[in-house]
Coordinates of C-alpha atoms and ligand atoms in Angstrom, one line a residue:
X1 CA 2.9 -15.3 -11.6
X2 CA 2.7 -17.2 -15.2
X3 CA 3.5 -14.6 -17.9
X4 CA 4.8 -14.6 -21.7
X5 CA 4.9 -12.7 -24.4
X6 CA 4.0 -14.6 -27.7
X7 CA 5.5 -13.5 -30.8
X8 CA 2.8 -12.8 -33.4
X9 CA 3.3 -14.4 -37.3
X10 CA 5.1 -11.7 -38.6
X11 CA 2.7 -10.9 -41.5
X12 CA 3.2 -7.2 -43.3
X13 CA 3.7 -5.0 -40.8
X14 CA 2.0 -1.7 -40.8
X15 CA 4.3 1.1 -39.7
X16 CA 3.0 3.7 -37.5
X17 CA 0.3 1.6 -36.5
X18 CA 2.2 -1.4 -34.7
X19 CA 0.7 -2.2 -31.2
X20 CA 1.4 -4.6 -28.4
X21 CA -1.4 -5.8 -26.0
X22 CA -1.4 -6.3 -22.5
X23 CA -3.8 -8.7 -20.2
X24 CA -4.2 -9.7 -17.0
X25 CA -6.0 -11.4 -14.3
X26 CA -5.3 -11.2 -10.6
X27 CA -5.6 -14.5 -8.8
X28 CA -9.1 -13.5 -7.1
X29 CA -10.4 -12.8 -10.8
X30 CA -9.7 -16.6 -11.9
X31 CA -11.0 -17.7 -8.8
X32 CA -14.6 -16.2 -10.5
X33 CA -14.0 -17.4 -14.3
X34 CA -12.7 -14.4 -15.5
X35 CA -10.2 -14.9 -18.7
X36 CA -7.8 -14.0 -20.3
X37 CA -9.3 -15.8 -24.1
X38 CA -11.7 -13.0 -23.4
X39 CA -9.7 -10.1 -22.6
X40 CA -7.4 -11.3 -26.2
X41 CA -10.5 -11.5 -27.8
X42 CA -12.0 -8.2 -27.4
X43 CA -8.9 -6.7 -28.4
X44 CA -7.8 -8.7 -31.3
X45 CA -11.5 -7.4 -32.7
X46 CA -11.2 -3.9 -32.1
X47 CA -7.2 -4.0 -33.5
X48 CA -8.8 -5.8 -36.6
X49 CA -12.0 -2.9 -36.6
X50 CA -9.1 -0.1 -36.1
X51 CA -6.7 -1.5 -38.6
X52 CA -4.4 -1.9 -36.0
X53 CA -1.5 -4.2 -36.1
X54 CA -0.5 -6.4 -33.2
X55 CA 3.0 -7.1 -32.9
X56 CA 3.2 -8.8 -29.7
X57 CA 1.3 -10.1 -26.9
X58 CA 1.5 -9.7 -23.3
X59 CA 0.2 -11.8 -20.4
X60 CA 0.5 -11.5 -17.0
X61 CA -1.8 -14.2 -14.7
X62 CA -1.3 -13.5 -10.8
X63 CA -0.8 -16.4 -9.0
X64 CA -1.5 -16.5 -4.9
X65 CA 2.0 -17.2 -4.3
X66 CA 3.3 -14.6 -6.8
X67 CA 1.9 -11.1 -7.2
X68 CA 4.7 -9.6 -9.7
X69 CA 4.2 -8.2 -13.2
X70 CA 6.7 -10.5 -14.6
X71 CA 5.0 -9.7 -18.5
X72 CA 4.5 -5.9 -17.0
X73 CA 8.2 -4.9 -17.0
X74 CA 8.7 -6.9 -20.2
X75 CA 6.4 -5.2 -22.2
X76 CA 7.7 -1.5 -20.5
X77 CA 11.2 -2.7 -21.9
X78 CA 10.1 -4.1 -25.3
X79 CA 8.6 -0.4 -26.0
X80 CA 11.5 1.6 -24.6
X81 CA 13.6 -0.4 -27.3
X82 CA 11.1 -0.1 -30.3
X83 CA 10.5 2.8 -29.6
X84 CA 10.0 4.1 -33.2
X85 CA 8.2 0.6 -34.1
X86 CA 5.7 0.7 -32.1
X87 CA 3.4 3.3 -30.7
X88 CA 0.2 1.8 -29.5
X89 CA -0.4 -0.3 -26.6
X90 CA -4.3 -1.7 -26.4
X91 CA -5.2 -3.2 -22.7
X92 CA -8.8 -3.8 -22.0
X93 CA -9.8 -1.3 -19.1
X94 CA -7.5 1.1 -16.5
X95 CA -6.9 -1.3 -13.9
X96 CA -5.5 -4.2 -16.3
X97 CA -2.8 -1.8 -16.8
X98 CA -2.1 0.0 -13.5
X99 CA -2.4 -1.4 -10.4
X100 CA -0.9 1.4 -8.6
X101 CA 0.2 5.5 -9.2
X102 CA 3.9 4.4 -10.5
X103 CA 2.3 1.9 -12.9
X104 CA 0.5 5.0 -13.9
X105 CA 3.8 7.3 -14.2
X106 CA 5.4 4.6 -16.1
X107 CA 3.7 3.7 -18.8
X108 CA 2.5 7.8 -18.9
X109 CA 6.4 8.4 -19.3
X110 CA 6.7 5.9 -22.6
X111 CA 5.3 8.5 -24.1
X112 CA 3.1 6.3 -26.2
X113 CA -0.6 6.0 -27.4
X114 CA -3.1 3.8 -25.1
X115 CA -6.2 2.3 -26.0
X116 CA -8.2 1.4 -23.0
X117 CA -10.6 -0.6 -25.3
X118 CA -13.5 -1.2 -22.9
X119 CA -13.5 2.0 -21.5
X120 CA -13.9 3.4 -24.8
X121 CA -10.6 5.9 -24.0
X122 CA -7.3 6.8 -26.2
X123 CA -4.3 8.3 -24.7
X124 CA -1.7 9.9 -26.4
X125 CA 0.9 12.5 -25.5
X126 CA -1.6 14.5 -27.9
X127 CA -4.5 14.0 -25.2
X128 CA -5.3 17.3 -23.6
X129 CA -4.1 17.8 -20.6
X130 CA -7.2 17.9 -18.9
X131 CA -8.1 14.5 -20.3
X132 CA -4.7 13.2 -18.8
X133 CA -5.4 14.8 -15.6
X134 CA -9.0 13.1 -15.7
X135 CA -7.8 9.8 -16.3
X136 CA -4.6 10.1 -13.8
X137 CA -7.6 10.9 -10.9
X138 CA -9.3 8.2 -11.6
X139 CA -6.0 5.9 -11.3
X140 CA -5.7 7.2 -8.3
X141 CA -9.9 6.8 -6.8
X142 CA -9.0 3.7 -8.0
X143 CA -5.8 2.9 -5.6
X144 CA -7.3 5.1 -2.5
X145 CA -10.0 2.1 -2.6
X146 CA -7.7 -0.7 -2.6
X147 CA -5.8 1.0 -0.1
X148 CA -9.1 1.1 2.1
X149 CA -9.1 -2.3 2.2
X150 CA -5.5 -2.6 3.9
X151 CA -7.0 0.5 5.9
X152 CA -9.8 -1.9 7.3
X153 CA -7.5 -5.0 8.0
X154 CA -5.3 -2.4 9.9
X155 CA -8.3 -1.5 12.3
X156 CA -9.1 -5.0 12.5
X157 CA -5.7 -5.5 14.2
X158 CA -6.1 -2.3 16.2
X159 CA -9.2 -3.6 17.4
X160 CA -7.5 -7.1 18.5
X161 CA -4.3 -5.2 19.9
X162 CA -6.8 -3.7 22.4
X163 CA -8.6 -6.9 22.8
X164 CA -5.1 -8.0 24.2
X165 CA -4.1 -10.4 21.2
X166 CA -1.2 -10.1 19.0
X167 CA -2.8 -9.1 16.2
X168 CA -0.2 -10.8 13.7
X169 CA 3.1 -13.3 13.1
X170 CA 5.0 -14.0 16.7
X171 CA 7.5 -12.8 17.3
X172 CA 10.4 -15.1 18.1
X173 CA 9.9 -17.4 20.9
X174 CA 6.4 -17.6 20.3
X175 CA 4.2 -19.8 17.9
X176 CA 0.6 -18.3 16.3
X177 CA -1.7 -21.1 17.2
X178 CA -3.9 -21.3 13.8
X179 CA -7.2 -22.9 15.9
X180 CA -7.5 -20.2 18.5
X181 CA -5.3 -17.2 16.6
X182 CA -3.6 -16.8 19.6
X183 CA -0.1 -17.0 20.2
X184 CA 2.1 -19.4 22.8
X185 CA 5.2 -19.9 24.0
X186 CA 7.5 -21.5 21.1
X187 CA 8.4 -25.4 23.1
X188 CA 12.0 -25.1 21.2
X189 CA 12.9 -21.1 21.0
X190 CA 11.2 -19.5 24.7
X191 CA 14.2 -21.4 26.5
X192 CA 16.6 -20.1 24.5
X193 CA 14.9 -16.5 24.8
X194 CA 14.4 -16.9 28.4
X195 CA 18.2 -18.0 28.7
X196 CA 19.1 -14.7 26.4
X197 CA 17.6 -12.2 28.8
X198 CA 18.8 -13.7 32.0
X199 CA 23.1 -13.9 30.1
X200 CA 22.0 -10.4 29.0
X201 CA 20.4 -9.2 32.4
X202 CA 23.8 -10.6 34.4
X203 CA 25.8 -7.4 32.5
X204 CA 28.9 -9.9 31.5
X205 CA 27.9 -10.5 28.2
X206 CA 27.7 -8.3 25.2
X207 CA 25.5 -8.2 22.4
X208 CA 28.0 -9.4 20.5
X209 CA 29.0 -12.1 22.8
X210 CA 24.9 -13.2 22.9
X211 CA 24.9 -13.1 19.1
X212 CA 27.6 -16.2 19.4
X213 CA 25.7 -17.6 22.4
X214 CA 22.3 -17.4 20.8
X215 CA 23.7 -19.0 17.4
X216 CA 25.2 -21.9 19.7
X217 CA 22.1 -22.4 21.3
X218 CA 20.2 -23.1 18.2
X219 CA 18.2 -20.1 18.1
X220 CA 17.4 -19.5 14.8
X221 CA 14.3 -16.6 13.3
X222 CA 10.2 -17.9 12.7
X223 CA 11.1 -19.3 9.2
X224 CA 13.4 -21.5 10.4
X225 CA 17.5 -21.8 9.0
X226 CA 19.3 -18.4 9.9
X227 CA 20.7 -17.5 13.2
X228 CA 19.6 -13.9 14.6
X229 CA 21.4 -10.9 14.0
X230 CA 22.7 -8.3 16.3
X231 CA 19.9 -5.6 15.5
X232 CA 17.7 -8.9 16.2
X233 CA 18.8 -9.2 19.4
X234 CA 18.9 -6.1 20.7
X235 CA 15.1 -5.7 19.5
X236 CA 14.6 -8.9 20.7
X237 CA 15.5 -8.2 24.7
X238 CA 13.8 -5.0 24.7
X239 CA 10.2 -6.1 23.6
X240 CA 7.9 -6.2 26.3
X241 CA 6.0 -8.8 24.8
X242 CA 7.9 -11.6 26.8
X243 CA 6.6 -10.3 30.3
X244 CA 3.0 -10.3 28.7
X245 CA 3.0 -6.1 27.0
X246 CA 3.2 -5.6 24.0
X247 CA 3.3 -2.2 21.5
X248 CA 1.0 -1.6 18.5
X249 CA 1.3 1.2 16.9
X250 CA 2.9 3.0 19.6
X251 CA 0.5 2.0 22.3
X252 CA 0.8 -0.3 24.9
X253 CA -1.3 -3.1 25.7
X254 CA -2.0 -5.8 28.7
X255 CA -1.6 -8.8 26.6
X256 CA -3.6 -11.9 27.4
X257 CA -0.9 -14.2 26.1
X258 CA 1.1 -16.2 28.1
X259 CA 4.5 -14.1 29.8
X260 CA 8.0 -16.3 29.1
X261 CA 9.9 -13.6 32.0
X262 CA 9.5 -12.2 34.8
X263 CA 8.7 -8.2 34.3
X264 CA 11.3 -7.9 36.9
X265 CA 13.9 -9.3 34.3
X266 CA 12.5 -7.6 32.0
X267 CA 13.6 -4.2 33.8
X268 CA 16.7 -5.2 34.7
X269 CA 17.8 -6.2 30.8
X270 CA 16.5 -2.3 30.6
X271 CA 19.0 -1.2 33.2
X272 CA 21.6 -3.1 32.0
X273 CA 21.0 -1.4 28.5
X274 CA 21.0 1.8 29.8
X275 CA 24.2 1.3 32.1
X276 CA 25.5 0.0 29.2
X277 CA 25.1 3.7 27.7
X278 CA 23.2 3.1 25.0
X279 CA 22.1 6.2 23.2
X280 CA 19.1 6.9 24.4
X281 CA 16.2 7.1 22.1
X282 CA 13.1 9.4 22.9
X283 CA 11.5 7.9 19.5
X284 CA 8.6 10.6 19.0
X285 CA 7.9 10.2 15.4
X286 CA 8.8 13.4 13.4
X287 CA 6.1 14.2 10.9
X288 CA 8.3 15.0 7.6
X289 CA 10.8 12.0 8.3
X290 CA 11.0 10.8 4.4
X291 CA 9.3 13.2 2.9
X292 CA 13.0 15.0 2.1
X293 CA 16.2 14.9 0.6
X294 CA 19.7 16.9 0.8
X295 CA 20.2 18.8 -2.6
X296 CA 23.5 19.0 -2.1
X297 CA 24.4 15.4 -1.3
X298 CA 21.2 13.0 -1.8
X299 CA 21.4 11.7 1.4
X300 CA 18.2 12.0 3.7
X301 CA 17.1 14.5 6.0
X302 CA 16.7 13.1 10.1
X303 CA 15.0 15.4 12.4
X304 CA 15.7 15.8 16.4
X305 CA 14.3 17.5 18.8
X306 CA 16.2 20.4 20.7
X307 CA 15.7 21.5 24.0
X308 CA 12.5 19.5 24.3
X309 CA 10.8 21.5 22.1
X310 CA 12.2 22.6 18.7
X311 CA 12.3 20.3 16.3
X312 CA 15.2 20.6 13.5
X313 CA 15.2 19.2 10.1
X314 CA 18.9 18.4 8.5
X315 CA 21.0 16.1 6.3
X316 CA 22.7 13.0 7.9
X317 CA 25.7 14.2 6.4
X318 CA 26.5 10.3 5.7
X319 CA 28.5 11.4 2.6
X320 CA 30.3 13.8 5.2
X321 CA 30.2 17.6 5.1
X322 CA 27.5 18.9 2.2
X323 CA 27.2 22.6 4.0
X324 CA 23.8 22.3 3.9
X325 CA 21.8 24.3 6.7
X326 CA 19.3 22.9 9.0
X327 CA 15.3 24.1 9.4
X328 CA 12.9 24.2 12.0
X329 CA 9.7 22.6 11.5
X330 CA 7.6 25.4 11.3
X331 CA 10.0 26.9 8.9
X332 CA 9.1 23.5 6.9
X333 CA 5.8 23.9 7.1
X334 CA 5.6 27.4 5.9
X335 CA 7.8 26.0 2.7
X336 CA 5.5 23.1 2.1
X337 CA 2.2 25.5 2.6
X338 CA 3.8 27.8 -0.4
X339 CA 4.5 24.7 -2.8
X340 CA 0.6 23.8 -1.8
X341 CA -0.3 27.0 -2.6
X342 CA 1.3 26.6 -6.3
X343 CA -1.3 23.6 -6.8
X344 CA -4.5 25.5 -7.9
X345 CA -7.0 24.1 -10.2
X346 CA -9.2 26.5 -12.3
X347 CA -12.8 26.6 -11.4
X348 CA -14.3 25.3 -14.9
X349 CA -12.0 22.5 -14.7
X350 CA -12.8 21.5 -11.3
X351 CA -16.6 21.3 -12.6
X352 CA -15.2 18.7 -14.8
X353 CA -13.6 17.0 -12.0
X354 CA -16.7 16.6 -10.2
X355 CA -18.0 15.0 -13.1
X356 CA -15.4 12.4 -13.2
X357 CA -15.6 11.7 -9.9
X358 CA -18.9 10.7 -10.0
X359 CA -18.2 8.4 -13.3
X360 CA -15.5 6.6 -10.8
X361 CA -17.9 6.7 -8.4
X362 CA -20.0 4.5 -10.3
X363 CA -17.4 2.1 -11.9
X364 CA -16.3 1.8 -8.1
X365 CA -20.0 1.0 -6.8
X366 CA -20.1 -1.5 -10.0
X367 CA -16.6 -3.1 -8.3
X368 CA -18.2 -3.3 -5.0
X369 CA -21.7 -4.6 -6.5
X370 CA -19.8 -7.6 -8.3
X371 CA -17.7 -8.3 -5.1
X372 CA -20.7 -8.3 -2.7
X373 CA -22.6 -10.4 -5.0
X374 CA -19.9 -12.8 -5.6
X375 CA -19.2 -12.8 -1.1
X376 CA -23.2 -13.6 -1.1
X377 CA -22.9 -16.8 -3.1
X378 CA -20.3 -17.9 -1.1
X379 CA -22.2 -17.0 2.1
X380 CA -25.2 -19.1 1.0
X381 CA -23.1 -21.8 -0.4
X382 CA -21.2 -21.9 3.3
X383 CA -24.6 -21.9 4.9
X384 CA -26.1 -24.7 3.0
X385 CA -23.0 -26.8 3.4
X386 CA -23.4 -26.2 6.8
X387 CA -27.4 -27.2 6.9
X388 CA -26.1 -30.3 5.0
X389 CA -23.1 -31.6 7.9
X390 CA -25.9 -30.7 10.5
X391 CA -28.6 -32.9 8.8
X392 CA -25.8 -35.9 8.5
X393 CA -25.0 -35.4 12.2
X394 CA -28.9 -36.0 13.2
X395 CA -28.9 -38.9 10.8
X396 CA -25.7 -39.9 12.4
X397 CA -23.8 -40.6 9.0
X398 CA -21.4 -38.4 10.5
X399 CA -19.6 -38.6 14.6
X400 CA -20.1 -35.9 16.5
X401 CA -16.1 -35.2 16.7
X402 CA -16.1 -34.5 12.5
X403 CA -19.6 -32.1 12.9
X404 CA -17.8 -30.5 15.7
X405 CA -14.5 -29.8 13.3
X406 CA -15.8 -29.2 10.3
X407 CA -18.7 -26.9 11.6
X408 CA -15.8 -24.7 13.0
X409 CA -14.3 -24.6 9.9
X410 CA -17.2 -23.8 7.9
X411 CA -18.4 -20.9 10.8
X412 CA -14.3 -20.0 10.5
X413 CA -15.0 -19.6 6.7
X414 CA -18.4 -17.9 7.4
X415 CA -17.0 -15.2 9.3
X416 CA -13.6 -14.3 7.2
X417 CA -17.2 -14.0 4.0
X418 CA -18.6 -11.8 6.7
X419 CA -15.7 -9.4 7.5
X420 CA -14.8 -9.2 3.5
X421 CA -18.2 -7.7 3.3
X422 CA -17.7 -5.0 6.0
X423 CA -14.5 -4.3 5.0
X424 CA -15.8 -2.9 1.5
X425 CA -19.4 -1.3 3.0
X426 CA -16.7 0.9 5.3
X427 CA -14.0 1.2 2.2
X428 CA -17.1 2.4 0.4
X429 CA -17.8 5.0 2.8
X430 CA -14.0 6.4 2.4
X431 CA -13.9 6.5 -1.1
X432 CA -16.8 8.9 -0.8
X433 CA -14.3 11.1 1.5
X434 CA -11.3 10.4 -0.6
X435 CA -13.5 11.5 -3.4
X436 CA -14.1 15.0 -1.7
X437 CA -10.5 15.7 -0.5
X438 CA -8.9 15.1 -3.4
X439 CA -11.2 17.6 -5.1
X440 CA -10.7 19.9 -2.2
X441 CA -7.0 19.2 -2.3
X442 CA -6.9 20.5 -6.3
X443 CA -9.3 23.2 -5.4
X444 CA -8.1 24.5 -2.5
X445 CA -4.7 22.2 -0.9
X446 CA -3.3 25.3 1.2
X447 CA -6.4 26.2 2.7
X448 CA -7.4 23.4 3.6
X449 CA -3.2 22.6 4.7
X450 CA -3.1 25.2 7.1
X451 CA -5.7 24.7 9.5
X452 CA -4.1 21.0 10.4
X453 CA -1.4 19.6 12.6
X454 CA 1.8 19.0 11.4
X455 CA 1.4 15.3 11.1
X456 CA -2.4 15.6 9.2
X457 CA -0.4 18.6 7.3
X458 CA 2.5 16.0 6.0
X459 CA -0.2 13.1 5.3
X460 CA -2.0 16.1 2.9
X461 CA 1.8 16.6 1.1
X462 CA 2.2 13.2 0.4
X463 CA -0.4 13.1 -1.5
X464 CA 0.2 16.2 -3.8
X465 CA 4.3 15.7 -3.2
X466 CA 6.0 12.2 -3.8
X467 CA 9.5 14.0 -2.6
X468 CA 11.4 17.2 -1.8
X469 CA 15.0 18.4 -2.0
X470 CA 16.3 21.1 0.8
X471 CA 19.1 23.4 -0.1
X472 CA 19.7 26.2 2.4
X473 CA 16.6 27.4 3.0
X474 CA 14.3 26.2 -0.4
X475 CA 12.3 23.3 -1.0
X476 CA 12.4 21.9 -4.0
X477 CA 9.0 19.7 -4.7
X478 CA 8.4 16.8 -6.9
X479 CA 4.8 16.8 -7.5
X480 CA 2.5 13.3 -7.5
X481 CA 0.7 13.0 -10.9
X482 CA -1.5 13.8 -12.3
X483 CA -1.1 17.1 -9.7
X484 CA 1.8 17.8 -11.3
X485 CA -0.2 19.4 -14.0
X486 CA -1.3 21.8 -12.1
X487 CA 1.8 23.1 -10.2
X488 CA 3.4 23.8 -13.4
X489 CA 0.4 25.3 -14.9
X490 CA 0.0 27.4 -12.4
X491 CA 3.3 28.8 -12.4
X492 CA 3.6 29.2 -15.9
X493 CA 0.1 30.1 -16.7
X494 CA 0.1 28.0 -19.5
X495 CA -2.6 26.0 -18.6
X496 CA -5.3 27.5 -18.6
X497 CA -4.5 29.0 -22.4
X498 CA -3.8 24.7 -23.0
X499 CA -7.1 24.1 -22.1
X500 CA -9.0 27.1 -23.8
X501 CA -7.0 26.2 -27.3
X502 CA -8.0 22.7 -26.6
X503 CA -11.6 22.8 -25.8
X504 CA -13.9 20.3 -27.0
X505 CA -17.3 19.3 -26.2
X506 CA -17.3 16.9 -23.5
X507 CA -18.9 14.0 -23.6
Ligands
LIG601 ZN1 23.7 16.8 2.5

């Protein structure tokens, strides 16, 4: 990340109409021409045509290496300082700005005006509500789709867990090999791990004792330099994935890579664990782990499971006694249902929402038009190469050892063009879906809540809730914007008269 703000000439300032300006290109964008000269200079002309005065400049310019907002935070600090000075921030659409929901909550909290210039759209603490909540959806239509993309690369590895690959880095002890993607036994590190489970598998050593013995040894983690730490270790000797198993996401697999132990060593570094009275973890994941806090003493709530069956909710008490109670799940889930229930959206407004969904819908299909095009160009430029190193081959300008490598590498590069391109035809289709439960959510969230499990049930509060505080018995919510609208609204039934008092004609 390159970023710097650059002072303007300080020429007569206007009061009350001072702005700063913020733009950006991601790494991917300069990789297609896109600039920032263009970005400034739509803005400089429309602060010129608005009588606007620019102040100061911000740039941020992503780098592959770096993907920070250096310029970002900068610009959030300059107008916390000024903030008398200067009112008016001018970016050139939504997503220069945000890049995720906090973005959104941040520079919303500044309490400032925002000119998305492109987009035609002002923001101000004046804007209706409506309009806020509007804009605020389509932050978030716009995140859900990004997300989908991680969502895809996560099935991808899903897919190659099952196949019986390691889907990603090896672990210690192991190398990825970058020609087949599979990974092998690390020449320097397996010994050493081998040597770790056998001294650990023997019952006279303690962790501690192989912490030393491992340092000695030379055994150092996958980017090189630092020894492993205790937690390292002990995660270390009870992966399966040295006697050929390995877990992803919580399921097993046969893996097709090569075994560095014995699974009979394997079980016996188990036993020794267990003789060792370890505390004995039955890991079933709760489904509100993280999701609250103690409002007595800010630590987090843990949950365990009690005679096999009920599940309790309570504070870890690190900060010692807070005198706080504990709560059964279902008790949870009733609270969470009711602060659901408080998130209602009026009918006429959700006829609005529909219509802003469909206007995301199309700047998202414009997205995904510019990205397939762009993946096209590359798939025909690939090809042609390809036709090209095949026609030199025949020729014999080139041996058949270089076709052989460099046709890999240009299939290799063929296929990664090919899976970008699935990857948004099936983040596509979800966006359609994300589209649709978000509107259900606003319309209908407790409906819609209680017919679920409890782990679909605490994936449906995240995204209406960003945390809750427990105190004996109540659940205190902190809604996700632009939701948060809503909730209060609906409690105070204020929002409704906001929006009649503020009716305009849309447009
Ligand atoms: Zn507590």
């Amino acid at each position: 990340m390159k970023s710097r703000a650059r002072q303007q000439p300080a020429s007569k300032p206007a009061p009350g109409r001072a702005a700063v300006m913020y733009v950006r290109v991601s790494s991917k964008e300069q990789e297609q021409g896109f600039s920032i000269p263009a970005q400034r200079q739509l803005l400089t002309e429309y602060a010129e045509r608005e009588g606007i005065h620019v102040v100061q400049e911000f740039e941020d310019v992503e780098t592959a290496k770096r993907a920070g907002r250096t310029a970002f935070g900068e610009m959030v600090a300059c107008l916390r300082t000024k903030a008398s000075a200067c009112r008016i921030l001018l970016v050139e659409k939504t997503d220069r700005l945000y890049r995720n929901i906090k973005d959104w909550v941040t520079i919303d909290e500044l309490g400032i005006e925002v000119h998305f210039v492109k987009e035609g759209v002002v923001l101000s603490d004046d804007s209706r509500s409506s309009e806020k909540f509007m804009h605020g959806i389509k932050v978030l239509m716009a995140k859900n789709y990004i997300d989908n993309l991680g969502e895809e690369v996560r099935k991808g590895m899903i897919e190659k867990a099952r196949q019986g690959h390691w889907p990603t880095v090896a672990p210690v002890g192991y190398v990825n090999n970058p020609l087949t993607h599979r990974i092998e036994p690390d020449p320097g590190r397996a010994p050493v791990v081998v040597k770790l489970f056998e001294w650990y598998a023997s019952g006279e050593y303690s962790l501690k004792a192989l912490v030393k013995k491992a340092a000695a040894a030379g055994l150092t983690n996958r980017t090189g330099g630092k020894p492993l730490v205790k937690a390292k270790i002990h995660q270390l000797l009870q992966n399966p994935i040295y006697c050929g198993e390995f877990y992803w996401l919580g399921q097993l697999h046969q893996g097709l890579h090569q075994p560095i132990i014995s699974r009979d060593l394997f079980d016996q570094v188990q036993q020794t664990f267990a003789a060792a009275n370890h505390p004995h973890h039955t890991k079933r994941d709760h489904a509100f782990i993280g999701m609250i806090t103690c409002a007595r003493c800010g630590c987090a709530f843990t949950a365990e499971t009690k005679k096999g069956q009920y599940i309790y909710y309570h504070c870890t008490g690190y900060r010692g006694d807070c005198g706080n109670t504990w709560v059964r799940e279902e008790e949870l889930i009733r609270l969470f249902g009711d602060i659901l229930g408080q998130v209602r959206i009026p009918p006429e407004l959700a006829d609005k929402l529909k219509v802003v969904l469909r206007e995301s819908q199309s700047d998202k299909e414009k997205f995904v038009r510019t990205a397939m095009l762009r993946l096209q160009q590359q798939q025909m430029l690939l090809r042609s190469k390809l036709d090209r190193a095949y026609d030199d081959r025949l020729s014999g300008q080139i041996p058949d050892d270089l076709w052989t490598s460099k046709s890999a590498e240009l299939q290799e590069e063929l296929r990664r063009v090919r899976a970008e391109m699935e990857r948004h035809e099936h983040a596509s289709e979800a966006y359609e879906s994300v589209g649709l439960e978000i509107l259900e959510l606003a319309q209908s969230a407790y409906s819609s809540y209680v017919t679920r499990n409890p782990h679909d049930q605490a994936h449906l509060v995240k995204t209406l809730v960003s945390n809750s505080t427990f105190d004996r018995g109540s659940l205190c919510p902190t809604y996700v914007k632009p939701f948060e609208v809503f909730a209060n609204g609906s409690k105070s039934g204020d929002w409704l008269l906001r929006l009649d008092s503020n009716q305009q004609p849309s447009g």
